[in-house]
Coordinates of C-alpha atoms in Angstrom, one line a residue:
M148 CA 128.5 58.9 86.7
Q149 CA 130.9 58.3 84.0
N150 CA 134.4 60.0 84.4
I151 CA 134.9 63.5 82.7
P152 CA 138.2 64.8 81.6
F153 CA 139.1 67.4 84.1
S154 CA 139.1 70.2 82.0
R155 CA 135.8 69.3 80.9
R156 CA 134.7 68.8 84.7
R157 CA 136.0 72.2 85.6
F158 CA 134.1 74.1 82.7
L159 CA 130.9 72.2 83.6
G160 CA 131.4 73.0 87.3
S161 CA 131.8 76.8 86.4
M162 CA 129.4 77.3 84.4
L163 CA 126.9 79.1 86.5
S164 CA 129.7 81.5 87.2
L165 CA 130.4 81.9 83.6
A166 CA 126.5 82.8 83.0
G167 CA 126.9 86.1 85.5
T168 CA 123.5 87.3 86.5
T169 CA 121.9 84.8 84.0
A170 CA 120.2 82.2 86.2
A171 CA 116.9 82.5 85.1
P172 CA 117.5 81.5 81.5
F173 CA 119.5 78.1 82.5
A174 CA 116.3 77.4 84.1
M175 CA 113.9 77.8 81.1
N176 CA 111.1 75.3 80.7
L177 CA 109.8 75.4 77.2
A178 CA 106.7 72.9 78.2
A179 CA 103.6 74.0 76.1
M180 CA 101.1 75.6 78.1
G181 CA 97.4 75.2 78.6
N182 CA 94.2 77.3 77.8
A183 CA 94.1 76.4 74.2
A184 CA 91.3 78.7 73.6
A185 CA 93.8 81.7 74.0
Q186 CA 95.5 80.7 71.0
S187 CA 93.2 82.7 69.0
A188 CA 93.8 86.0 70.6
D189 CA 94.9 88.9 68.4
D190 CA 95.9 91.6 70.6
Y191 CA 98.7 92.4 73.2
K192 CA 98.6 92.8 76.8
A193 CA 101.2 93.4 79.4
M194 CA 101.4 93.7 83.1
V195 CA 104.1 95.5 85.0
C196 CA 104.8 94.8 88.7
L197 CA 106.6 97.9 90.1
F198 CA 107.8 96.8 93.7
M199 CA 108.4 99.2 96.2
A200 CA 111.0 97.2 98.3
G201 CA 111.0 97.9 102.1
G202 CA 107.6 99.0 102.8
N203 CA 106.2 102.4 101.2
D204 CA 104.5 104.5 103.8
A205 CA 101.2 105.0 102.3
F206 CA 100.3 107.6 104.7
N207 CA 102.8 110.1 103.1
T208 CA 101.9 108.9 99.7
V209 CA 98.1 109.4 99.7
L210 CA 96.6 111.5 102.1
A211 CA 93.2 112.2 103.7
T212 CA 93.1 116.2 103.8
D213 CA 89.5 116.9 105.1
P214 CA 90.2 118.9 108.4
P215 CA 89.4 116.3 110.7
S216 CA 91.8 113.8 108.9
W217 CA 94.6 116.7 108.4
N218 CA 94.5 117.7 111.9
E219 CA 95.1 114.4 113.3
Y220 CA 97.8 113.9 110.9
A221 CA 99.3 117.0 112.0
R222 CA 99.2 116.2 115.6
L223 CA 100.4 112.8 115.4
R224 CA 103.4 113.1 112.7
N225 CA 104.5 116.4 113.5
T226 CA 107.5 115.5 115.9
G227 CA 108.7 119.0 116.0
G228 CA 112.1 118.0 114.9
A229 CA 114.2 118.8 112.0
D230 CA 113.2 115.3 110.4
S231 CA 109.6 115.5 111.1
I232 CA 107.9 113.2 108.5
H233 CA 104.7 116.2 108.8
L234 CA 104.5 117.3 105.1
P235 CA 103.5 121.0 104.1
G236 CA 99.5 121.5 104.3
V237 CA 97.4 121.9 101.4
G238 CA 97.5 125.1 99.3
E239 CA 101.0 126.0 100.7
A240 CA 103.9 126.5 98.4
G241 CA 105.5 123.0 98.0
G242 CA 102.4 121.5 99.7
V243 CA 100.5 118.2 99.1
L244 CA 98.8 118.2 95.8
P245 CA 94.8 118.0 96.0
I246 CA 93.2 115.3 93.8
V247 CA 89.5 114.9 93.2
P248 CA 88.0 111.2 93.0
A249 CA 85.4 110.6 90.4
T250 CA 83.5 109.0 93.1
A251 CA 83.3 111.0 96.5
Q252 CA 83.7 109.5 99.9
T253 CA 81.6 111.4 102.2
G254 CA 83.3 114.2 104.1
R255 CA 86.8 113.1 103.0
A256 CA 89.2 114.8 100.8
F257 CA 92.4 113.8 99.4
A258 CA 95.9 114.8 98.1
L259 CA 99.1 113.3 97.0
H260 CA 102.7 113.7 98.2
P261 CA 104.4 117.0 96.9
Q262 CA 106.8 115.0 94.8
L263 CA 104.0 113.0 93.1
A264 CA 103.1 116.0 90.5
P265 CA 103.5 113.9 87.2
L266 CA 101.8 111.1 89.0
K267 CA 98.8 113.5 89.7
D268 CA 98.8 114.5 86.4
L269 CA 98.0 110.8 85.0
F270 CA 95.4 110.4 88.0
D271 CA 93.8 113.9 86.5
N272 CA 94.0 112.5 83.1
G273 CA 92.0 109.4 83.9
R274 CA 95.1 106.9 83.3
A275 CA 95.9 106.0 87.2
A276 CA 93.8 105.1 90.0
I277 CA 94.4 104.5 93.7
V278 CA 93.4 101.2 95.3
A279 CA 92.9 102.0 99.2
N280 CA 94.3 99.6 102.0
V281 CA 95.4 96.7 100.2
G282 CA 97.4 94.0 102.1
T283 CA 98.1 90.3 102.6
L284 CA 94.9 88.4 103.7
I285 CA 93.9 84.7 103.6
Q286 CA 90.3 85.7 104.3
P287 CA 88.2 89.0 105.7
A288 CA 89.2 90.0 109.1
T289 CA 87.8 92.3 111.6
L290 CA 90.1 93.8 114.3
A291 CA 88.3 91.7 117.1
Q292 CA 89.2 88.6 115.3
Y293 CA 92.7 89.6 114.7
K294 CA 93.1 90.3 118.5
A295 CA 91.5 87.0 119.6
G296 CA 93.2 84.9 116.7
S297 CA 90.1 83.6 115.5
V298 CA 90.7 84.2 111.9
A299 CA 93.5 82.8 109.5
L300 CA 96.1 85.4 109.1
P301 CA 99.2 85.3 106.9
P302 CA 102.2 84.0 108.9
K303 CA 105.0 86.2 109.9
L304 CA 103.2 89.6 109.5
F305 CA 105.7 92.6 109.7
S306 CA 108.7 90.5 108.5
H307 CA 110.2 92.2 105.4
N308 CA 111.3 88.8 103.5
D309 CA 108.2 86.8 104.4
Q310 CA 105.7 89.7 103.4
Q311 CA 107.5 90.4 100.2
S312 CA 107.0 86.7 99.5
T313 CA 103.6 86.7 100.7
W314 CA 102.6 89.7 98.4
Q315 CA 104.1 88.0 95.5
S316 CA 103.3 84.3 96.1
G317 CA 100.8 84.1 98.7
S318 CA 103.2 82.5 101.1
P319 CA 106.0 83.4 103.1
E320 CA 110.0 83.3 102.5
G321 CA 110.7 80.1 100.5
A322 CA 107.6 80.2 98.3
S323 CA 108.6 78.9 94.9
V324 CA 105.8 80.0 92.7
G325 CA 104.4 83.5 92.3
W326 CA 101.1 84.8 91.4
G327 CA 102.6 86.6 88.5
G328 CA 104.3 83.5 87.1
R329 CA 100.7 81.7 87.7
V330 CA 98.9 84.2 85.3
A331 CA 101.7 83.5 82.9
D332 CA 101.0 80.0 83.3
V333 CA 97.2 80.3 82.5
A334 CA 97.4 83.2 79.8
G335 CA 100.9 82.0 78.3
S336 CA 99.4 80.0 75.4
F337 CA 98.8 83.4 73.8
N338 CA 102.2 83.3 73.0
T339 CA 104.0 81.3 70.4
N340 CA 107.3 81.2 72.4
A341 CA 106.6 80.6 76.0
M342 CA 110.1 81.9 76.9
F343 CA 109.3 85.6 76.8
T344 CA 106.1 85.5 78.8
A345 CA 107.5 86.6 82.2
I346 CA 110.6 89.0 82.5
S347 CA 112.2 90.5 85.2
A348 CA 114.3 93.7 84.7
A349 CA 115.3 93.7 88.5
G350 CA 117.0 90.4 89.1
N351 CA 115.4 87.0 90.5
T352 CA 111.7 87.4 92.3
V353 CA 109.3 84.6 93.2
F354 CA 106.4 86.9 91.5
L355 CA 107.4 85.6 88.0
S356 CA 108.0 81.9 89.0
G357 CA 105.3 79.8 87.4
R358 CA 104.5 76.1 87.7
Q359 CA 105.4 75.8 84.0
V360 CA 106.7 79.3 83.0
R361 CA 110.1 80.2 84.2
Q362 CA 111.1 83.8 84.5
F363 CA 113.5 85.4 82.1
Q364 CA 116.1 87.9 83.7
V365 CA 117.3 91.0 81.6
G366 CA 119.9 93.7 82.5
Q367 CA 120.0 97.4 81.1
A368 CA 121.3 96.0 77.5
G369 CA 118.8 93.0 77.4
A370 CA 119.6 89.3 77.9
V371 CA 122.8 89.0 79.6
P372 CA 125.0 86.5 77.4
I373 CA 127.3 83.9 79.0
R374 CA 130.7 85.2 79.2
G375 CA 133.5 83.6 77.1
L376 CA 131.3 82.5 73.9
S377 CA 132.9 85.4 72.1
G378 CA 136.6 86.6 72.4
S379 CA 139.2 84.7 74.3
L380 CA 138.5 82.4 77.2
Y381 CA 140.5 79.3 77.7
G382 CA 141.8 78.8 74.2
G383 CA 139.2 80.7 72.5
A384 CA 135.2 80.7 72.1
G385 CA 135.1 77.8 69.9
A386 CA 137.1 75.5 72.9
L387 CA 134.2 76.8 75.3
Q388 CA 131.6 76.1 72.4
A389 CA 132.8 72.7 72.0
I390 CA 132.5 72.0 75.5
I391 CA 129.3 73.3 75.8
N392 CA 127.7 71.2 72.8
D393 CA 129.4 67.9 74.1
A394 CA 126.7 66.3 76.1
G395 CA 128.0 63.0 76.5
S396 CA 126.0 60.0 77.5
D397 CA 125.2 61.0 81.0
L398 CA 121.3 62.2 81.4
I399 CA 122.3 65.0 83.7
E400 CA 124.7 66.3 81.3
Q401 CA 122.5 66.0 78.2
E402 CA 120.2 68.0 80.2
H403 CA 122.5 70.7 81.1
V404 CA 123.9 71.1 77.8
A405 CA 120.0 71.3 76.6
V406 CA 119.3 74.3 78.9
V407 CA 122.3 76.1 78.4
Q408 CA 121.8 75.9 74.6
R409 CA 118.2 77.2 75.1
A410 CA 119.6 80.0 77.0
I411 CA 122.0 80.8 74.3
S412 CA 119.6 80.7 71.7
S413 CA 117.0 82.9 73.6
Q414 CA 119.6 85.5 74.4
S415 CA 120.3 85.7 70.7
V416 CA 116.6 86.0 69.7
L417 CA 115.8 88.5 72.3
S418 CA 119.0 90.5 71.4
G419 CA 117.7 90.7 67.8
A420 CA 114.2 91.7 68.7
M421 CA 114.2 94.4 71.3
L422 CA 114.3 98.1 70.4
A423 CA 117.6 99.9 70.7
A424 CA 117.9 102.6 73.3
G425 CA 118.0 106.0 72.6
A426 CA 118.0 107.9 69.1
G427 CA 116.1 105.5 66.9
G428 CA 114.7 103.3 69.3
V429 CA 113.1 103.9 72.9
P430 CA 114.1 107.2 74.1
N431 CA 116.1 107.6 77.0
P432 CA 114.6 108.8 80.2
P433 CA 115.1 112.6 81.0
P434 CA 117.2 113.6 83.9
Y435 CA 115.6 112.9 87.4
V436 CA 116.1 115.6 89.8
N437 CA 116.7 114.9 93.6
P438 CA 114.3 117.1 95.4
N439 CA 116.4 117.6 98.5
T440 CA 119.7 118.7 96.7
G441 CA 118.4 119.7 93.3
V442 CA 121.1 117.5 91.5
S443 CA 120.0 115.6 88.4
G444 CA 121.0 112.2 87.3
V445 CA 119.7 108.8 86.2
N446 CA 116.8 107.3 87.6
P447 CA 117.4 103.2 87.6
L448 CA 114.0 102.7 87.9
A449 CA 112.9 104.7 84.6
V450 CA 115.9 102.8 82.9
Q451 CA 114.5 99.5 83.8
L452 CA 110.9 100.9 82.5
Q453 CA 112.8 101.5 79.1
T454 CA 114.2 98.2 79.1
V455 CA 110.7 96.9 79.6
A456 CA 109.4 99.0 76.5
R457 CA 112.5 97.9 74.6
I458 CA 111.1 94.4 74.7
I459 CA 107.4 95.2 74.5
G460 CA 108.7 97.0 71.1
G461 CA 110.1 93.4 70.1
R462 CA 106.8 91.6 70.9
G463 CA 106.1 90.8 67.0
A464 CA 109.3 89.1 66.7
L465 CA 109.2 87.5 70.2
G466 CA 105.8 86.0 69.2
A467 CA 104.5 87.7 72.5
K468 CA 100.9 88.6 72.9
R469 CA 100.9 88.5 76.8
Q470 CA 103.7 89.4 79.0
V471 CA 104.3 89.9 82.6
F472 CA 107.0 92.3 83.8
Y473 CA 108.7 93.1 86.7
V474 CA 110.6 96.2 88.1
T475 CA 111.6 97.4 91.6
L476 CA 112.8 100.5 93.4
G477 CA 114.3 100.0 97.0
S478 CA 115.2 101.6 100.0
F479 CA 111.4 102.2 101.5
D480 CA 112.3 100.8 104.9
T481 CA 112.3 104.5 106.5
H482 CA 112.7 104.0 110.1
D483 CA 114.9 107.2 109.8
R484 CA 115.2 110.4 107.8
Q485 CA 111.7 109.6 106.4
K486 CA 111.0 113.0 105.2
V487 CA 114.0 113.4 103.1
L488 CA 114.2 109.9 102.2
H489 CA 110.9 109.5 101.1
A490 CA 110.7 112.7 99.2
D491 CA 113.3 111.2 96.9
L492 CA 111.7 107.9 96.4
M493 CA 108.3 109.5 95.5
A494 CA 110.1 111.6 92.9
R495 CA 111.6 108.7 91.4
L496 CA 108.5 106.9 91.3
A497 CA 106.4 109.5 89.7
H498 CA 109.4 110.4 87.2
A499 CA 109.8 106.9 86.1
L500 CA 105.9 106.3 85.9
A501 CA 105.6 109.7 83.8
Y502 CA 108.3 108.7 81.5
F503 CA 106.9 105.1 80.9
D504 CA 103.5 106.5 80.1
T505 CA 104.9 109.3 77.5
T506 CA 107.2 106.4 76.0
L507 CA 104.1 103.9 75.6
A508 CA 102.2 106.7 73.9
A509 CA 104.3 106.6 71.0
L510 CA 105.9 103.3 71.0
Q511 CA 106.7 102.5 67.2
G512 CA 104.2 105.3 66.2
A513 CA 101.5 103.6 68.2
D514 CA 99.8 104.3 71.6
L515 CA 100.1 101.3 73.8
R516 CA 99.2 102.6 76.9
R517 CA 95.8 100.7 76.7
Q518 CA 97.5 97.6 76.3
V519 CA 99.9 98.0 79.2
T520 CA 99.0 98.3 82.9
T521 CA 101.5 99.0 85.8
F522 CA 100.8 98.4 89.2
T523 CA 102.5 99.1 92.5
A524 CA 103.4 96.8 95.3
S525 CA 105.4 96.7 98.5
D526 CA 106.2 94.5 101.5
F527 CA 103.6 96.3 103.7
G528 CA 102.4 99.9 104.6
R529 CA 104.0 101.6 107.7
T530 CA 102.8 102.8 111.2
F531 CA 100.9 105.9 111.2
S532 CA 102.6 106.8 114.6
S533 CA 106.1 108.3 114.1
N534 CA 109.4 106.9 115.7
G535 CA 110.6 110.6 115.9
D536 CA 112.1 110.8 112.2
G537 CA 110.4 107.8 110.5
T538 CA 108.0 105.0 110.9
D539 CA 108.2 101.5 111.4
H540 CA 106.6 98.2 109.8
G541 CA 102.7 98.2 109.3
W542 CA 100.4 96.2 107.2
G543 CA 97.9 97.7 104.8
A544 CA 98.6 100.3 102.3
H545 CA 97.0 102.3 99.1
H546 CA 98.6 101.4 95.9
F547 CA 98.5 102.9 92.5
V548 CA 97.4 101.4 89.2
V549 CA 98.4 103.4 85.9
G550 CA 97.6 102.8 82.1
G551 CA 94.9 103.6 79.3
A552 CA 92.8 100.7 80.4
V553 CA 92.3 101.8 83.9
K554 CA 89.3 103.4 85.1
G555 CA 91.2 106.4 86.3
R556 CA 90.9 109.3 88.7
D557 CA 89.3 107.6 91.4
I558 CA 89.8 105.5 94.5
Y559 CA 88.6 102.2 95.0
G560 CA 87.8 100.8 98.4
A561 CA 86.9 102.8 101.5
F562 CA 89.8 105.0 102.6
P563 CA 90.4 104.2 106.3
V564 CA 90.3 106.6 109.3
T565 CA 93.2 109.1 109.6
G566 CA 94.9 108.3 113.1
V567 CA 95.3 105.7 115.6
G568 CA 92.7 103.7 117.8
H569 CA 90.3 103.1 115.2
E570 CA 88.6 100.0 114.1
L571 CA 91.5 99.2 111.6
D572 CA 94.4 99.9 114.0
V573 CA 96.2 96.8 114.8
G574 CA 98.7 98.8 116.6
S575 CA 100.4 102.0 116.0
G576 CA 98.2 102.7 113.4
A577 CA 99.2 100.0 111.2
L578 CA 96.2 99.1 108.8
L579 CA 94.1 96.0 109.1
P580 CA 93.6 95.6 105.3
T581 CA 90.4 95.8 103.8
T582 CA 91.4 94.6 100.4
S583 CA 93.3 91.6 99.8
V584 CA 96.3 91.2 97.3
D585 CA 94.2 88.4 95.9
Q586 CA 91.2 90.8 94.9
Y587 CA 93.9 93.4 93.6
G588 CA 95.6 90.7 91.5
A589 CA 92.5 89.1 90.4
T590 CA 91.1 92.2 89.0
L591 CA 94.2 92.6 87.0
A592 CA 94.3 89.1 86.0
K593 CA 90.8 89.3 84.5
W594 CA 91.5 92.2 82.4
F595 CA 94.7 90.3 81.3
G596 CA 92.8 87.3 80.0
V597 CA 92.4 84.9 83.0
A598 CA 89.0 83.6 83.1
D599 CA 86.7 83.5 85.9
S600 CA 86.9 79.9 86.3
Q601 CA 90.6 79.8 86.4
L602 CA 91.2 82.6 89.1
A603 CA 91.6 80.2 91.6
E604 CA 94.4 78.5 90.0
V605 CA 96.3 81.8 90.5
F606 CA 94.9 82.9 93.7
P607 CA 94.0 80.0 96.0
N608 CA 92.4 82.1 98.7
I609 CA 90.1 84.3 96.2
G610 CA 87.2 82.2 97.2
N611 CA 87.4 83.7 100.4
F612 CA 86.3 86.9 99.4
S613 CA 82.7 88.1 98.0
R614 CA 84.2 90.5 95.3
R615 CA 86.6 89.1 92.8
D616 CA 86.6 92.2 90.5
L617 CA 87.4 95.6 92.3
G618 CA 86.2 97.3 89.1
F619 CA 89.4 99.3 88.4
M620 CA 89.8 98.0 85.0
T621 CA 88.0 98.2 81.8
A622 CA 86.5 95.2 80.2
A623 CA 88.9 93.2 78.2

């Protein structure tokens, strides 16, 4: 390697720290993407993955309330302590919220957590659906096969990091490519600028990393600029700009300069394209109220979704016809104080989804709800049995899909037996999934524009399942 003047070496060595949190833009890859037939698309679609980090307790999110189910729920979850995770009954003041799915499940009745009233409204209005007992699977499995070890299973079940990665990529921690990124690889040729195909409003995520597409990370204000390109730093922005532009003759330096310059350019393009926050742009989220304290404040999840809406509003200037987004809500690892903590999380979830729905209904004077689909994901579900005031790591869980293109007001998949010791209980009421993440994602991907022949590129295990489309999305 050629000798580099000390001051320049120092700048090059510290460039990533100068970039702050913009790791993804530095990794931009502008390679042209396949699926040339998609170039003729004249519509817009976006998928938004809402990841509930920590493992959401689906048993306290969507509840079976027919008498046998509710009695078993009350028996096993009412620990008698002040922090009992048992919820109020149906019809009580502040009790669980009954829902009536369009497709009846014989002998069953259902409800949502008391803090999900805005989400119940979306469900009742046909813009939200529930997909039952979704989880990481390689192929269908029975309880007998699970116990005998006679069927391929995802590695490192019940581990947060590994199951977060498996949900998002199909492989445990260390995976480099996620299924959201693979969807973007296939459908990205809809876009004239591949740079803005996969966007995270919640930091780095394997979900959005593709083989060709590289995720673009944004903050509340949009793309995060490289510090020092304006203002004063080591002799002024001009000095830093000169160093950035001086590639020299070394190939590594030249590539580094090209990547940095693309990052600067993309930041400028996005900043000029996305809508403003607040008056004259995308309305700020209304205050969220903590149900435990009555104190109102800012809901960070709603702010992330506001950022997504601001970028969607700039889709024309960005040349975007297909975009995949990622947002997250944390603190779902409720081993302790679950009744209180989970109530607050459910309130934040419902508040943010209702805000996003209202915002998309009138974005730039148009109703974009049919063009944007938000879906939930999480590390895993939790155990049905309580540890006293919380629950432990489980497996399968119920998830929400929200948007105007969703065949809403229904539950997809057979809702499992409530309790423990049944044919899907792998221990303490942790559910053996009956719907795989691959099937869940493939249904979304088909709506998004991924052809049947391309699904195996995105979901390598999809061929192990008889159903590729669960039916909860309308035809493209």
